[in-house]
Structure formats: C-alpha cells, structure tokens
Coordinates of N, CA and C in Angstrom, one line a residue:
M292 N -2.1 18.0 -3.6 CA -1.2 17.1 -4.4 C -0.1 16.6 -3.5
L293 N 0.3 17.3 -2.5 CA 1.4 16.9 -1.6 C 1.0 15.6 -0.9
I294 N -0.3 15.3 -0.7 CA -0.7 14.1 -0.1 C -0.9 13.0 -1.2
E295 N -1.6 13.3 -2.2 CA -2.0 12.3 -3.2 C -0.7 11.9 -4.0
Q296 N 0.2 12.7 -4.2 CA 1.4 12.3 -5.0 C 2.6 13.1 -4.4
P297 N 3.4 12.4 -3.5 CA 4.5 13.0 -2.8 C 5.5 13.6 -3.7
P298 N 6.0 14.8 -3.4 CA 6.9 15.5 -4.2 C 8.3 14.8 -4.2
R299 N 9.1 15.1 -5.2 CA 10.4 14.4 -5.3 C 11.3 14.7 -4.1
I300 N 11.2 15.9 -3.5 CA 12.1 16.2 -2.4 C 11.8 15.4 -1.2
Y301 N 10.5 15.0 -1.0 CA 10.2 14.1 0.1 C 10.7 12.7 -0.1
R302 N 10.8 12.3 -1.3 CA 11.2 10.9 -1.7 C 12.7 10.8 -1.4
W303 N 13.5 11.9 -1.4 CA 14.9 11.8 -1.1 C 15.2 11.4 0.3
F304 N 14.3 11.5 1.2 CA 14.5 11.1 2.6 C 14.5 9.6 2.8
F305 N 14.2 8.9 1.7 CA 14.0 7.4 1.8 C 14.9 6.7 0.7
P306 N 16.2 6.8 0.8 CA 17.1 6.3 -0.2 C 16.9 4.8 -0.4
G307 N 16.7 4.4 -1.6 CA 16.6 3.0 -1.9 C 15.1 2.5 -1.9
A308 N 14.2 3.3 -1.5 CA 12.8 2.9 -1.5 C 12.2 3.0 -2.9
F309 N 11.1 2.2 -3.1 CA 10.4 2.3 -4.4 C 9.2 3.1 -4.2
W310 N 9.1 4.1 -5.1 CA 7.9 5.0 -5.1 C 7.1 4.8 -6.4
R311 N 7.8 4.5 -7.5 CA 7.2 4.3 -8.8 C 8.2 3.4 -9.6
I312 N 7.6 2.5 -10.4 CA 8.4 1.5 -11.1 C 8.0 1.5 -12.6
P313 N 8.5 2.4 -13.4 CA 8.1 2.4 -14.8 C 8.6 1.2 -15.5
P314 N 7.9 0.6 -16.4 CA 8.4 -0.6 -17.1 C 9.5 -0.3 -18.0
A315 N 10.2 -1.3 -18.4 CA 11.3 -1.1 -19.4 C 10.8 -0.7 -20.7
K316 N 11.6 0.0 -21.5 CA 11.2 0.5 -22.8 C 10.7 -0.6 -23.7
G317 N 9.5 -0.3 -24.3 CA 8.9 -1.3 -25.1 C 7.9 -2.2 -24.4
Q318 N 7.9 -2.2 -23.1 CA 6.9 -3.0 -22.4 C 5.6 -2.3 -22.2
K319 N 4.6 -3.0 -21.9 CA 3.2 -2.4 -21.7 C 3.2 -1.6 -20.4
K320 N 2.5 -0.5 -20.5 CA 2.4 0.4 -19.3 C 1.7 -0.3 -18.2
C321 N 2.1 0.0 -16.9 CA 1.7 -0.8 -15.8 C 1.5 0.1 -14.6
I322 N 0.8 -0.5 -13.6 CA 0.6 0.1 -12.3 C 0.7 -1.1 -11.2
Y323 N 1.0 -0.7 -10.0 CA 1.0 -1.6 -8.9 C -0.1 -1.2 -7.9
L324 N -1.1 -2.1 -7.8 CA -2.2 -1.8 -6.9 C -1.9 -2.4 -5.5
T325 N -2.0 -1.6 -4.4 CA -1.6 -2.0 -3.1 C -2.7 -1.6 -2.1
F326 N -2.8 -2.4 -1.0 CA -3.8 -2.1 0.1 C -3.0 -2.2 1.4
D327 N -3.3 -1.2 2.3 CA -2.7 -1.1 3.6 C -3.7 -1.4 4.7
D328 N -3.1 -1.9 5.8 CA -3.7 -1.9 7.2 C -4.5 -3.2 7.5
G329 N -4.8 -4.0 6.6 CA -5.6 -5.2 6.9 C -4.7 -6.4 7.4
P330 N -5.1 -7.6 7.4 CA -6.5 -8.0 6.9 C -7.5 -7.9 8.0
I331 N -8.7 -7.6 7.7 CA -9.8 -7.6 8.6 C -11.1 -8.2 8.0
P332 N -11.9 -8.9 8.8 CA -13.0 -9.7 8.2 C -14.1 -8.8 7.6
E333 N -14.2 -7.5 8.0 CA -15.2 -6.6 7.5 C -14.9 -6.1 6.1
M334 N -13.7 -6.1 5.7 CA -13.3 -5.5 4.4 C -12.6 -6.4 3.5
T335 N -11.6 -7.1 4.0 CA -10.7 -7.8 3.1 C -11.4 -8.9 2.2
P336 N -12.3 -9.7 2.7 CA -13.0 -10.6 1.8 C -13.7 -10.0 0.6
W337 N -14.3 -8.8 0.9 CA -15.0 -8.1 -0.2 C -14.0 -7.6 -1.2
I338 N -12.9 -7.1 -0.8 CA -11.8 -6.6 -1.7 C -11.3 -7.8 -2.5
L339 N -11.0 -8.9 -1.9 CA -10.5 -10.1 -2.6 C -11.5 -10.5 -3.7
D340 N -12.8 -10.5 -3.4 CA -13.8 -10.9 -4.3 C -13.9 -9.9 -5.5
T341 N -13.7 -8.6 -5.2 CA -13.7 -7.6 -6.2 C -12.5 -7.8 -7.2
L342 N -11.3 -8.0 -6.6 CA -10.2 -8.3 -7.4 C -10.3 -9.5 -8.3
D343 N -10.9 -10.6 -7.7 CA -11.1 -11.8 -8.5 C -12.1 -11.5 -9.7
R344 N -13.1 -10.7 -9.4 CA -14.0 -10.4 -10.5 C -13.4 -9.8 -11.7
Y345 N -12.3 -9.0 -11.5 CA -11.6 -8.4 -12.6 C -10.3 -9.1 -13.0
G346 N -10.0 -10.2 -12.3 CA -8.8 -10.9 -12.6 C -7.5 -10.1 -12.3
V347 N -7.6 -9.4 -11.2 CA -6.5 -8.5 -10.9 C -5.8 -9.0 -9.6
K348 N -4.5 -8.8 -9.6 CA -3.7 -9.2 -8.4 C -3.1 -7.9 -7.8
A349 N -3.0 -8.0 -6.5 CA -2.5 -6.8 -5.7 C -1.5 -7.2 -4.6
T350 N -0.9 -6.2 -4.0 CA -0.1 -6.4 -2.8 C -0.7 -5.8 -1.6
F351 N -0.8 -6.6 -0.5 CA -1.4 -6.2 0.7 C -0.3 -6.0 1.8
F352 N -0.2 -4.8 2.3 CA 0.7 -4.5 3.4 C 0.0 -4.7 4.7
C353 N 0.3 -5.8 5.4 CA -0.5 -6.2 6.5 C 0.1 -5.8 7.8
V354 N -0.8 -5.5 8.8 CA -0.5 -5.2 10.1 C -0.4 -6.5 10.9
G355 N 0.7 -6.8 11.5 CA 1.0 -8.1 12.2 C -0.1 -8.4 13.2
E356 N -0.6 -7.5 13.9 CA -1.6 -7.7 14.9 C -2.9 -8.2 14.3
N357 N -3.2 -7.6 13.1 CA -4.4 -8.1 12.4 C -4.2 -9.5 11.8
V358 N -3.0 -9.8 11.4 CA -2.8 -11.2 10.9 C -2.9 -12.2 12.0
S359 N -2.4 -11.8 13.2 CA -2.5 -12.7 14.4 C -3.9 -13.0 14.8
R360 N -4.8 -12.0 14.5 CA -6.2 -12.2 14.8 C -7.0 -12.9 13.8
S361 N -6.5 -12.8 12.5 CA -7.3 -13.4 11.4 C -6.3 -14.2 10.5
P362 N -5.6 -15.2 11.0 CA -4.6 -15.9 10.1 C -5.3 -16.5 8.9
D363 N -6.6 -16.9 9.0 CA -7.3 -17.4 7.8 C -7.3 -16.4 6.7
L364 N -7.5 -15.2 7.0 CA -7.6 -14.1 6.0 C -6.2 -13.9 5.3
Y365 N -5.2 -14.0 6.1 CA -3.8 -13.9 5.6 C -3.5 -15.0 4.6
R366 N -3.9 -16.3 5.0 CA -3.7 -17.4 4.1 C -4.6 -17.2 2.8
M367 N -5.8 -16.6 3.0 CA -6.6 -16.4 1.8 C -5.9 -15.5 0.8
L368 N -5.3 -14.4 1.3 CA -4.5 -13.5 0.4 C -3.5 -14.3 -0.4
Q369 N -2.8 -15.1 0.2 CA -1.8 -15.9 -0.5 C -2.4 -16.9 -1.4
E370 N -3.4 -17.6 -1.0 CA -4.0 -18.7 -1.8 C -4.6 -18.1 -3.1
R371 N -5.1 -16.8 -3.0 CA -5.7 -16.2 -4.2 C -4.6 -15.5 -5.1
G372 N -3.4 -15.7 -4.8 CA -2.3 -15.2 -5.7 C -1.8 -13.8 -5.5
H373 N -2.2 -13.2 -4.3 CA -1.7 -11.9 -4.1 C -0.4 -11.9 -3.3
R374 N 0.3 -10.8 -3.2 CA 1.5 -10.7 -2.5 C 1.2 -10.0 -1.1
T375 N 2.0 -10.2 -0.1 CA 1.8 -9.6 1.1 C 3.1 -8.8 1.5
G376 N 3.0 -7.8 2.4 CA 4.1 -7.1 2.9 C 3.9 -6.8 4.4
N377 N 5.0 -6.4 5.0 CA 5.1 -6.1 6.4 C 4.7 -4.6 6.6
H378 N 3.8 -4.3 7.5 CA 3.3 -3.0 7.8 C 3.4 -2.7 9.3
T379 N 4.4 -3.3 9.9 CA 4.7 -3.3 11.4 C 3.6 -4.1 12.1
F380 N 3.9 -4.3 13.4 CA 2.9 -5.2 14.2 C 1.7 -4.4 14.7
N381 N 2.0 -3.1 15.1 CA 0.9 -2.3 15.7 C 0.5 -1.0 14.9
H382 N 1.0 -1.0 13.6 CA 0.7 0.2 12.8 C 1.4 1.4 13.4
V383 N 2.6 1.3 13.7 CA 3.3 2.4 14.5 C 4.1 3.2 13.5
Q384 N 4.3 4.5 13.8 CA 5.0 5.5 13.0 C 6.5 5.5 13.5
G385 N 7.4 5.4 12.6 CA 8.8 5.3 13.0 C 9.3 6.6 13.7
I386 N 8.8 7.8 13.3 CA 9.3 9.0 13.9 C 8.9 9.1 15.3
R387 N 8.0 8.3 15.8 CA 7.5 8.4 17.2 C 8.2 7.3 18.1
F388 N 9.1 6.5 17.5 CA 9.7 5.5 18.2 C 11.2 5.5 18.1
R389 N 11.9 5.1 19.1 CA 13.4 4.9 19.0 C 13.6 3.8 18.0
S390 N 14.7 4.0 17.3 CA 14.9 3.1 16.1 C 14.9 1.6 16.6
K391 N 15.6 1.3 17.7 CA 15.7 -0.1 18.1 C 14.3 -0.7 18.4
N392 N 13.4 0.1 19.0 CA 12.0 -0.3 19.3 C 11.2 -0.5 18.1
Y393 N 11.4 0.4 17.1 CA 10.7 0.3 15.8 C 11.1 -0.9 15.1
I394 N 12.4 -1.2 15.0 CA 12.9 -2.4 14.3 C 12.4 -3.6 15.0
R395 N 12.3 -3.6 16.3 CA 11.7 -4.7 17.1 C 10.3 -5.0 16.7
N396 N 9.5 -3.9 16.5 CA 8.1 -4.0 16.2 C 7.9 -4.6 14.8
V397 N 8.8 -4.2 13.9 CA 8.8 -4.8 12.5 C 9.1 -6.2 12.6
A398 N 10.1 -6.6 13.4 CA 10.6 -8.0 13.5 C 9.4 -8.8 14.1
K399 N 8.7 -8.3 15.0 CA 7.6 -9.0 15.6 C 6.5 -9.3 14.5
A400 N 6.3 -8.3 13.7 CA 5.3 -8.6 12.6 C 5.8 -9.6 11.6
S401 N 7.1 -9.7 11.4 CA 7.7 -10.7 10.5 C 7.4 -12.1 11.0
G402 N 7.1 -12.3 12.3 CA 6.8 -13.6 12.8 C 5.4 -14.1 12.3
Y403 N 4.6 -13.2 11.7 CA 3.3 -13.5 11.2 C 3.2 -13.3 9.7
I404 N 4.1 -12.4 9.2 CA 4.0 -12.0 7.8 C 5.3 -12.5 7.0
E405 N 5.2 -13.4 6.1 CA 6.3 -13.9 5.4 C 6.5 -13.1 4.1
S406 N 7.4 -12.1 4.2 CA 7.6 -11.2 3.0 C 8.9 -10.5 3.1
D407 N 9.4 -10.1 1.9 CA 10.6 -9.3 1.9 C 10.2 -7.9 1.6
L408 N 8.9 -7.5 1.7 CA 8.5 -6.2 1.4 C 8.1 -5.5 2.7
F409 N 8.3 -4.2 2.7 CA 8.0 -3.4 3.9 C 7.5 -2.1 3.5
R410 N 6.4 -1.6 4.2 CA 5.9 -0.2 4.0 C 5.6 0.4 5.3
P411 N 6.2 1.5 5.6 CA 6.0 2.2 6.9 C 4.7 2.8 7.0
P412 N 3.9 2.6 8.1 CA 2.6 3.3 8.3 C 2.8 4.8 8.2
H413 N 1.9 5.4 7.5 CA 1.9 6.9 7.2 C 3.1 7.4 6.5
G414 N 4.0 6.5 6.1 CA 5.2 6.9 5.3 C 6.2 7.6 6.2
H415 N 6.2 7.4 7.5 CA 7.1 8.2 8.4 C 8.1 7.2 9.0
M416 N 9.4 7.5 8.7 CA 10.5 6.8 9.3 C 11.7 7.8 9.5
R417 N 12.5 7.4 10.5 CA 13.8 8.1 10.7 C 14.8 7.5 9.7
I418 N 15.8 8.3 9.3 CA 16.8 7.9 8.4 C 17.5 6.6 8.9
P419 N 17.9 6.5 10.2 CA 18.5 5.3 10.6 C 17.6 4.0 10.4
Q420 N 16.3 4.2 10.6 CA 15.4 3.1 10.4 C 15.3 2.7 8.9
V421 N 15.4 3.7 8.0 CA 15.4 3.4 6.6 C 16.6 2.6 6.3
L422 N 17.8 3.1 6.7 CA 19.0 2.4 6.4 C 19.1 1.0 6.9
R423 N 18.5 0.8 8.1 CA 18.5 -0.6 8.7 C 17.5 -1.5 7.9
L424 N 16.3 -1.0 7.7 CA 15.3 -1.8 7.1 C 15.5 -2.2 5.7
R425 N 16.2 -1.3 5.0 CA 16.5 -1.6 3.5 C 17.5 -2.7 3.3
K426 N 18.1 -3.1 4.4 CA 19.0 -4.3 4.4 C 18.2 -5.5 4.5
L427 N 17.0 -5.4 5.1 CA 16.2 -6.6 5.4 C 15.0 -6.7 4.4
F428 N 14.6 -5.6 3.8 CA 13.4 -5.6 3.0 C 13.6 -4.7 1.8
R429 N 12.7 -4.9 0.8 CA 12.5 -3.9 -0.2 C 11.4 -2.9 0.3
I430 N 11.8 -1.7 0.5 CA 10.9 -0.7 1.1 C 10.0 -0.1 0.0
V431 N 8.7 -0.4 0.1 CA 7.8 0.1 -1.0 C 6.9 1.2 -0.5
M432 N 7.1 2.4 -1.1 CA 6.3 3.5 -0.7 C 5.1 3.6 -1.7
W433 N 4.9 4.8 -2.3 CA 3.8 5.0 -3.2 C 3.9 6.2 -4.1
D434 N 3.2 6.2 -5.2 CA 3.2 7.3 -6.1 C 1.8 8.0 -6.1
V435 N 0.8 7.2 -5.7 CA -0.6 7.7 -5.6 C -1.2 7.3 -4.4
V436 N -1.7 8.2 -3.5 CA -2.5 7.9 -2.4 C -3.9 8.3 -2.7
T437 N -4.8 7.3 -2.7 CA -6.2 7.6 -3.1 C -7.0 8.4 -2.1
R438 N -6.5 8.4 -0.8 CA -7.2 9.1 0.3 C -8.6 8.5 0.6
D439 N -8.7 7.2 0.3 CA -10.0 6.5 0.7 C -10.2 6.5 2.2
Y440 N -9.2 6.7 3.0 CA -9.3 6.7 4.4 C -9.9 8.0 5.0
S441 N -10.0 9.0 4.2 CA -10.4 10.3 4.7 C -11.9 10.5 4.8
P442 N -12.4 10.9 6.0 CA -13.9 11.1 6.1 C -14.3 12.4 5.3
H443 N -13.4 13.2 4.9 CA -13.7 14.4 4.2 C -13.7 14.1 2.6
M444 N -13.4 12.9 2.3 CA -13.3 12.5 0.9 C -14.6 11.7 0.5
T445 N -15.1 12.0 -0.7 CA -16.2 11.1 -1.2 C -15.6 10.0 -2.1
A446 N -16.5 9.1 -2.4 CA -16.1 8.0 -3.3 C -15.7 8.5 -4.7
K447 N -16.4 9.5 -5.1 CA -16.0 10.2 -6.4 C -14.7 10.8 -6.3
G448 N -14.4 11.5 -5.2 CA -13.1 12.1 -5.0 C -12.0 11.1 -5.0
V449 N -12.2 9.9 -4.4 CA -11.2 8.9 -4.4 C -10.9 8.4 -5.8
F450 N -12.0 8.2 -6.6 CA -11.8 7.7 -8.0 C -11.1 8.8 -8.8
N451 N -11.5 10.1 -8.6 CA -10.8 11.2 -9.3 C -9.3 11.3 -9.0
N452 N -8.9 10.9 -7.8 CA -7.5 10.9 -7.4 C -6.8 9.9 -8.3
V453 N -7.4 8.7 -8.4 CA -6.8 7.7 -9.3 C -6.6 8.2 -10.7
K454 N -7.7 8.8 -11.2 CA -7.6 9.2 -12.6 C -6.6 10.4 -12.8
R455 N -6.6 11.3 -11.8 CA -5.8 12.5 -12.0 C -4.3 12.2 -11.8
Y456 N -3.9 11.3 -10.9 CA -2.5 11.2 -10.5 C -1.8 9.9 -11.0
T457 N -2.6 8.9 -11.5 CA -1.9 7.7 -12.0 C -1.1 8.0 -13.2
R458 N 0.1 7.4 -13.3 CA 0.9 7.5 -14.5 C 1.6 6.1 -14.6
N459 N 2.4 6.0 -15.7 CA 3.0 4.7 -16.0 C 4.0 4.3 -14.9
G460 N 3.7 3.2 -14.2 CA 4.6 2.7 -13.2 C 4.2 3.1 -11.8
S461 N 3.0 3.8 -11.7 CA 2.5 4.2 -10.3 C 2.3 3.1 -9.4
I462 N 2.6 3.3 -8.1 CA 2.2 2.4 -7.0 C 1.1 3.1 -6.3
I463 N -0.1 2.5 -6.4 CA -1.4 3.1 -5.9 C -1.8 2.5 -4.6
V464 N -2.2 3.3 -3.6 CA -2.6 2.8 -2.3 C -4.1 3.0 -2.0
F465 N -4.7 1.9 -1.7 CA -6.0 1.8 -1.1 C -5.9 1.3 0.3
H466 N -7.0 1.1 1.0 CA -6.9 0.5 2.3 C -8.0 -0.5 2.5
D467 N -7.6 -1.7 3.0 CA -8.6 -2.7 3.4 C -8.8 -2.5 5.0
S468 N -9.5 -1.4 5.3 CA -9.7 -1.1 6.7 C -11.1 -0.4 6.8
L469 N -11.6 -0.3 8.0 CA -12.9 0.3 8.2 C -12.9 1.8 7.9
K470 N -11.8 2.4 8.0 CA -11.8 3.9 7.7 C -12.0 4.1 6.2
A471 N -11.9 3.1 5.3 CA -12.1 3.3 3.9 C -13.6 2.9 3.5
A472 N -14.3 2.3 4.5 CA -15.7 1.9 4.2 C -16.6 3.1 3.8
G473 N -17.4 2.8 2.9 CA -18.3 3.9 2.4 C -17.8 4.6 1.2
R474 N -16.5 4.4 0.9 CA -15.9 5.1 -0.3 C -15.3 4.0 -1.2
I475 N -14.6 3.1 -0.6 CA -13.9 2.1 -1.5 C -14.8 1.2 -2.2
E476 N -16.0 0.9 -1.7 CA -17.0 0.0 -2.3 C -17.4 0.5 -3.7
D477 N -17.4 1.8 -3.9 CA -17.7 2.4 -5.2 C -16.5 2.8 -5.9
A478 N -15.5 3.3 -5.2 CA -14.3 3.8 -5.9 C -13.4 2.7 -6.5
L479 N -13.2 1.6 -5.8 CA -12.3 0.6 -6.2 C -12.8 -0.1 -7.6
P480 N -14.0 -0.6 -7.7 CA -14.4 -1.1 -9.0 C -14.3 -0.1 -10.1
K481 N -14.7 1.1 -9.9 CA -14.6 2.1 -10.9 C -13.1 2.4 -11.3
S482 N -12.2 2.4 -10.3 CA -10.8 2.6 -10.6 C -10.2 1.5 -11.4
I483 N -10.5 0.3 -11.0 CA -10.0 -0.9 -11.8 C -10.5 -0.9 -13.2
E484 N -11.8 -0.6 -13.4 CA -12.3 -0.5 -14.7 C -11.7 0.6 -15.6
W485 N -11.4 1.7 -14.9 CA -10.8 2.8 -15.7 C -9.3 2.5 -16.0
L486 N -8.6 1.8 -15.1 CA -7.2 1.5 -15.3 C -7.1 0.4 -16.4
I487 N -8.1 -0.5 -16.5 CA -8.1 -1.5 -17.5 C -8.4 -0.8 -18.9
K488 N -9.3 0.1 -18.9 CA -9.7 0.8 -20.1 C -8.5 1.6 -20.6
E489 N -7.7 2.1 -19.7 CA -6.6 3.0 -20.1 C -5.4 2.1 -20.6
G490 N -5.5 0.8 -20.5 CA -4.5 -0.1 -20.9 C -3.4 -0.4 -20.0
Y491 N -3.6 -0.2 -18.7 CA -2.6 -0.5 -17.7 C -2.6 -2.0 -17.4
E492 N -1.4 -2.6 -17.2 CA -1.2 -3.9 -16.7 C -1.0 -3.9 -15.2
F493 N -1.7 -4.7 -14.4 CA -1.5 -4.8 -13.0 C -0.4 -5.7 -12.6
K494 N 0.6 -5.2 -11.9 CA 1.8 -6.0 -11.7 C 2.0 -6.2 -10.2
L495 N 2.7 -7.2 -9.8 CA 3.1 -7.5 -8.4 C 4.6 -7.2 -8.2
F496 N 5.0 -7.0 -7.0 CA 6.5 -6.8 -6.7 C 7.2 -8.1 -6.7

C-alpha cells in the first residue's frame, strides 16, 4: 500500500502539491486519470484510441525528450482534448540532481511542453525544488499508482489496484510507456469500465 497509495506523512514533504482533489459538496464523485512518461508511438496512439472509445479525457505528463522526438503525438494529445504536463526533459529524479540543474532540466522540457502542470518522475524531489517549482507550476502527484510498469505485476493485479485504492477525488497513474506493455492493454479498458460503472466522472486539471 505504501506504493499504491502514498501515506499522509509522505505527502507532507510536498507542500502545495495535489495528491487528491475531492469534489465540492453536492457534486458528482470524480477521479483524475493520468499517464506518465510518453508520448511514444508504440503506446500512446493505442491509449488515445481507447480513451476515445469510452469518451474519457485524461492528463498526460510528458517527457520533453519524447515530445522532441514525436511532436506529432504531442499535438495529437492536445487535438483530442487531453491535457498535458511537464515530466522533466530526461525523466530525471530530483533527489539525484542539484536543484539548479534539476530546474534547468524542467525548463528545457517547457520548451516543448506548454503546460502549467508538473509531475516529478518517481515522485522524488528535494524541498528546495518543490518550493521553486510550485511558483511556476501546479505540482500534481497522485493518490493511486496502478503499478502497470512493474514486471512483477499482472494485468489483473493492475486492475485490482484501481478497484482497491480508488476513492472520491483520486488522481490515478498509468503509463504510456513500453514498461506498461502487456498489462495496460487489458487493465486500462477494464479500469475505465469499472470506474464508469461505479459512477465516477473523469475530470481534467
């Protein structure tokens, strides 16, 4: 559970970040569907077609290097009505970089990604990085990690993580990357169908 749904104490290290966004009283229950690490030609078009099939919109946290290689896919995300966010240029972890170098990497990604949203790869940042970036972006973390990236996880396990940990206002993370292949193809449609059946509205930031 420490991976699938980060504990409250961990969330305290990221002041001002969004982990979960419950709707206002009286509004329909909702979730925020997000995808990390793309766009890539092997996965992103299939995910977009799947979302279109269900009439669902999502937010894609893109790696700048991938956008530079596939600008057509980035435009496709926008043209189909989805939101995009900055996920650094090289998918780098903040705790492994000096803050000025990390901020520079994020700024480089912003040259390709037009967004006021940011998500740190692996969820790791130093406090000075958090304080600096929250002045420039809305930092979006997550409430549910599906673990579709794990070679030790089955498609059924990914789907079960969605069912077990999703709650009103959850920010759910999938990945449009090769590491999710073999699991997301089965788990994503089933997860969307289950969320719709449970009465969740899919929202964008």
